[in-house]
mmCIF file of C-alpha atoms in Angstrom:
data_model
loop_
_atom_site.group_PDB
_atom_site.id
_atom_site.type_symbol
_atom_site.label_atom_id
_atom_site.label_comp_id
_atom_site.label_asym_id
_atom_site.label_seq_id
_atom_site.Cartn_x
_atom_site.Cartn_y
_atom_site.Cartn_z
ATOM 1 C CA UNK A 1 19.749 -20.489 8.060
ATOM 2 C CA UNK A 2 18.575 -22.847 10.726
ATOM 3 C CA UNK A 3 17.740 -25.867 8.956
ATOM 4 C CA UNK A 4 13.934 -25.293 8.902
ATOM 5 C CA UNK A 5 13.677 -25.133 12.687
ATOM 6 C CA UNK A 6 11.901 -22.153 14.241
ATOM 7 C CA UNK A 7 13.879 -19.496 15.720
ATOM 8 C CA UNK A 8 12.705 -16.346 17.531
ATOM 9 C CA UNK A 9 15.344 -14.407 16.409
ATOM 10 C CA UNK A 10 14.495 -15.201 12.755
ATOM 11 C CA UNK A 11 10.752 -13.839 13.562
ATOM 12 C CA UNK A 12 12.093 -10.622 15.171
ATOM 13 C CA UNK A 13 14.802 -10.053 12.500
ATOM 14 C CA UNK A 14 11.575 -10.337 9.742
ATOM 15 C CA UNK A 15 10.203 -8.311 11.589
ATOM 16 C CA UNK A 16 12.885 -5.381 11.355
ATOM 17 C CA UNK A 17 13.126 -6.385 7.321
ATOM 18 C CA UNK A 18 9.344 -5.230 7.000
ATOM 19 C CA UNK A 19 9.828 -2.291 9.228
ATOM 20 C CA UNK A 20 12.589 -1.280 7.156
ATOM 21 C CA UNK A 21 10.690 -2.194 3.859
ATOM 22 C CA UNK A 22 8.275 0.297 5.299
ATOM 23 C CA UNK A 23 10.234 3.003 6.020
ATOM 24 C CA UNK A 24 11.707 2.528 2.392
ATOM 25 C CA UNK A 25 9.061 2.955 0.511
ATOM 26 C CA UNK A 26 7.493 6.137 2.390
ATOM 27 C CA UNK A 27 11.484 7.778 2.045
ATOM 28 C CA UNK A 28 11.830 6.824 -1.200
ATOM 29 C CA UNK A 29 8.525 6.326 -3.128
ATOM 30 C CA UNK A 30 6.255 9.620 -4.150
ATOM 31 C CA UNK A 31 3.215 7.442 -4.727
ATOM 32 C CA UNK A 32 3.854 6.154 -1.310
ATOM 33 C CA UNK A 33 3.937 9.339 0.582
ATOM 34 C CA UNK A 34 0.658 10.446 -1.308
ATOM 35 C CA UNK A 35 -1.193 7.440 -0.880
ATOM 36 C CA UNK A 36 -0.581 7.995 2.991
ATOM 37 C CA UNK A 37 -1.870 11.444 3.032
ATOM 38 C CA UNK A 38 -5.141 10.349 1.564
ATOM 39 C CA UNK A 39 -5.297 7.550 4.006
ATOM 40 C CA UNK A 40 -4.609 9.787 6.932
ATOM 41 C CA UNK A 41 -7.476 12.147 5.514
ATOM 42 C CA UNK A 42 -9.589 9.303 5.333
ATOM 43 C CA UNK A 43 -9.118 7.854 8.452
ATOM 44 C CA UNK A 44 -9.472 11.627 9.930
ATOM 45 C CA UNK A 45 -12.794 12.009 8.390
ATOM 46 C CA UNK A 46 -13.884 8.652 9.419
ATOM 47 C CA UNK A 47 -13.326 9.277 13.373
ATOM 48 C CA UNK A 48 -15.059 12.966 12.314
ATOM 49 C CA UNK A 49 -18.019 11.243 10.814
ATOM 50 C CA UNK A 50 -18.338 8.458 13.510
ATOM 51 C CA UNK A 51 -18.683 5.892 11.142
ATOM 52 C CA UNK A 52 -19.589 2.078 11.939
ATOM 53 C CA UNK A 53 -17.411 -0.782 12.790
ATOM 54 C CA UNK A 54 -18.553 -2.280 9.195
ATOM 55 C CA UNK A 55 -17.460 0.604 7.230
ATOM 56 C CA UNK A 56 -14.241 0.654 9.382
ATOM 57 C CA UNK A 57 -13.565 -2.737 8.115
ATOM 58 C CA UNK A 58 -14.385 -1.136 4.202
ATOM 59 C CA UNK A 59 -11.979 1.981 4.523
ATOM 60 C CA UNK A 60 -8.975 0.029 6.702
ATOM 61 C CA UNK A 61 -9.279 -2.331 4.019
ATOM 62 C CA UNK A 62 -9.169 -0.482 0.709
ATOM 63 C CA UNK A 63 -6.455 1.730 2.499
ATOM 64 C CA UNK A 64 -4.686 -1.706 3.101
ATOM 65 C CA UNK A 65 -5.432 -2.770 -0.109
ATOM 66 C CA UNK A 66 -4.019 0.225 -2.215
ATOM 67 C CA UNK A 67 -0.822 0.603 -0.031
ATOM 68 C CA UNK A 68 -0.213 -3.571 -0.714
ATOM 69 C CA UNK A 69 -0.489 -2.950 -4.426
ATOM 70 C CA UNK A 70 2.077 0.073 -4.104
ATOM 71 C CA UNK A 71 4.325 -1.383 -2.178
ATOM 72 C CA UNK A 72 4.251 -4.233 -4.632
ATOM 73 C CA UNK A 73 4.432 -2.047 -7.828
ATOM 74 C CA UNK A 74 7.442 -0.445 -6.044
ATOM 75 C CA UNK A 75 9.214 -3.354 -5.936
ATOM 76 C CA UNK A 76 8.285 -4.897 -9.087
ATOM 77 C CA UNK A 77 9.713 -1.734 -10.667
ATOM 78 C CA UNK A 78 12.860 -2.087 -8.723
ATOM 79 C CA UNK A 79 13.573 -5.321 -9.622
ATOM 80 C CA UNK A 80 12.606 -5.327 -12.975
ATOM 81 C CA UNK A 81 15.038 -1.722 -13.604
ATOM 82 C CA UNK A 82 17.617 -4.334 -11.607
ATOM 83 C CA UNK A 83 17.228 -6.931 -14.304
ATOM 84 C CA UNK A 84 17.092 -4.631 -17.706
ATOM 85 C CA UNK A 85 18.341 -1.482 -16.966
ATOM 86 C CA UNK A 86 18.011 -0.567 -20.496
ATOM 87 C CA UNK A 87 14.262 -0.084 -22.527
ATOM 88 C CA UNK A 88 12.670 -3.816 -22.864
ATOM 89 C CA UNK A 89 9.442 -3.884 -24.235
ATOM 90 C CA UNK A 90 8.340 -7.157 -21.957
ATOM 91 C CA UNK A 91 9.623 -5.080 -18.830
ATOM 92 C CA UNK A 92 7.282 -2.168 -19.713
ATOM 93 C CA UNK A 93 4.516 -4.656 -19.865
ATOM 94 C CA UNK A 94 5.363 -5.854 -16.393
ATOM 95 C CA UNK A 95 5.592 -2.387 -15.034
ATOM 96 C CA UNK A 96 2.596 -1.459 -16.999
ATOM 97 C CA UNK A 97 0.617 -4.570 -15.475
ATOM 98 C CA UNK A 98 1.838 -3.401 -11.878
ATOM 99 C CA UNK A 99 0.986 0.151 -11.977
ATOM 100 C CA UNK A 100 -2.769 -1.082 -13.250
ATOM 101 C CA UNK A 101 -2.809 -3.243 -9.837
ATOM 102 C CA UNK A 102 -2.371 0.453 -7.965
ATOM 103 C CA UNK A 103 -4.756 2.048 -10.191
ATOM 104 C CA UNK A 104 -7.333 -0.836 -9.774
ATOM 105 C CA UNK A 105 -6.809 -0.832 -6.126
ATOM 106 C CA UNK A 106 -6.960 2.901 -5.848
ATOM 107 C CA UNK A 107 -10.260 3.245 -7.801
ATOM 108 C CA UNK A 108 -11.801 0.405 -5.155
ATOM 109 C CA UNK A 109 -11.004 2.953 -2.469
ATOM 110 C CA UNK A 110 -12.520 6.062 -4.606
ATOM 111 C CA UNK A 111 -15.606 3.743 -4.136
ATOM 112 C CA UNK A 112 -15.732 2.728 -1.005
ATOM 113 C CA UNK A 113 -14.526 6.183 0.281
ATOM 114 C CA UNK A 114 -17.737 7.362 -1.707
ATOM 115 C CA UNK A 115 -20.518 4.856 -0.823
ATOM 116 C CA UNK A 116 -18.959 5.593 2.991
ATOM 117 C CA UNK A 117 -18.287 9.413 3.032
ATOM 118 C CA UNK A 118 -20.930 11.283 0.628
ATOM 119 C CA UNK A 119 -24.442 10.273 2.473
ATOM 120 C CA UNK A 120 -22.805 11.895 5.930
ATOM 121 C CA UNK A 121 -21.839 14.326 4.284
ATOM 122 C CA UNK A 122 -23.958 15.518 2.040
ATOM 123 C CA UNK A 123 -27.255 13.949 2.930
#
């Protein structure tokens, strides 16, 4: 620690602790490696369908947003598996609570990926 002053090497070695959080979760986490094929398919059909800067913003973000809430969940899990690794009922709320934060999150995108994708598609 450097006694609250700011460092550069602090910000780069943060840095390599998120990169490496990263590369965690999309090793180790299923959810994680599906939830970045459907953004890549997303993000694929936006370039195909030329959509607007505005609806960029919508898809980047719900993408953003669903990823967040795994990566979260993930860790939640983790930790809470760290602190009773047997059967607690107060743990299963907490996981339950987390995995409802990806499921929330993921439904957004359903939407958004709807209101964006089906009129250029369909209409």
């Amino acid at each position: 620690m450097n006694n609250g002053k700011f460092s550069i090497i602090d910000r780069i070695k943060s840095f390599k602790y998120a990169f490496n959080g990263l590369k965690l979760f999309f090793i180790n986490d299923h959810n994680g490696r599906v939830h970045l094929f459907a953004a890549i398919i997303a993000i694929a059909l936006s370039f195909y369908l030329n959509i607007s800067g505005y609806e960029w913003i919508a898809i980047l973000s719900v993408i953003s947003a669903v990823f967040v809430a795994e990566i979260l969940n993930s860790a939640i899990e983790k930790l809470a598996d760290v602190v009773s690794p047997d059967y607690h009922p107060k743990i299963k709320v907490v996981k339950d609570l987390a995995a409802a934060a990806v499921l929330v999150a993921a439904f957004l995108a359903v939407a958004v990926g709807t209101i964006v994708f089906i009129p250029k598609l369909f209409l």
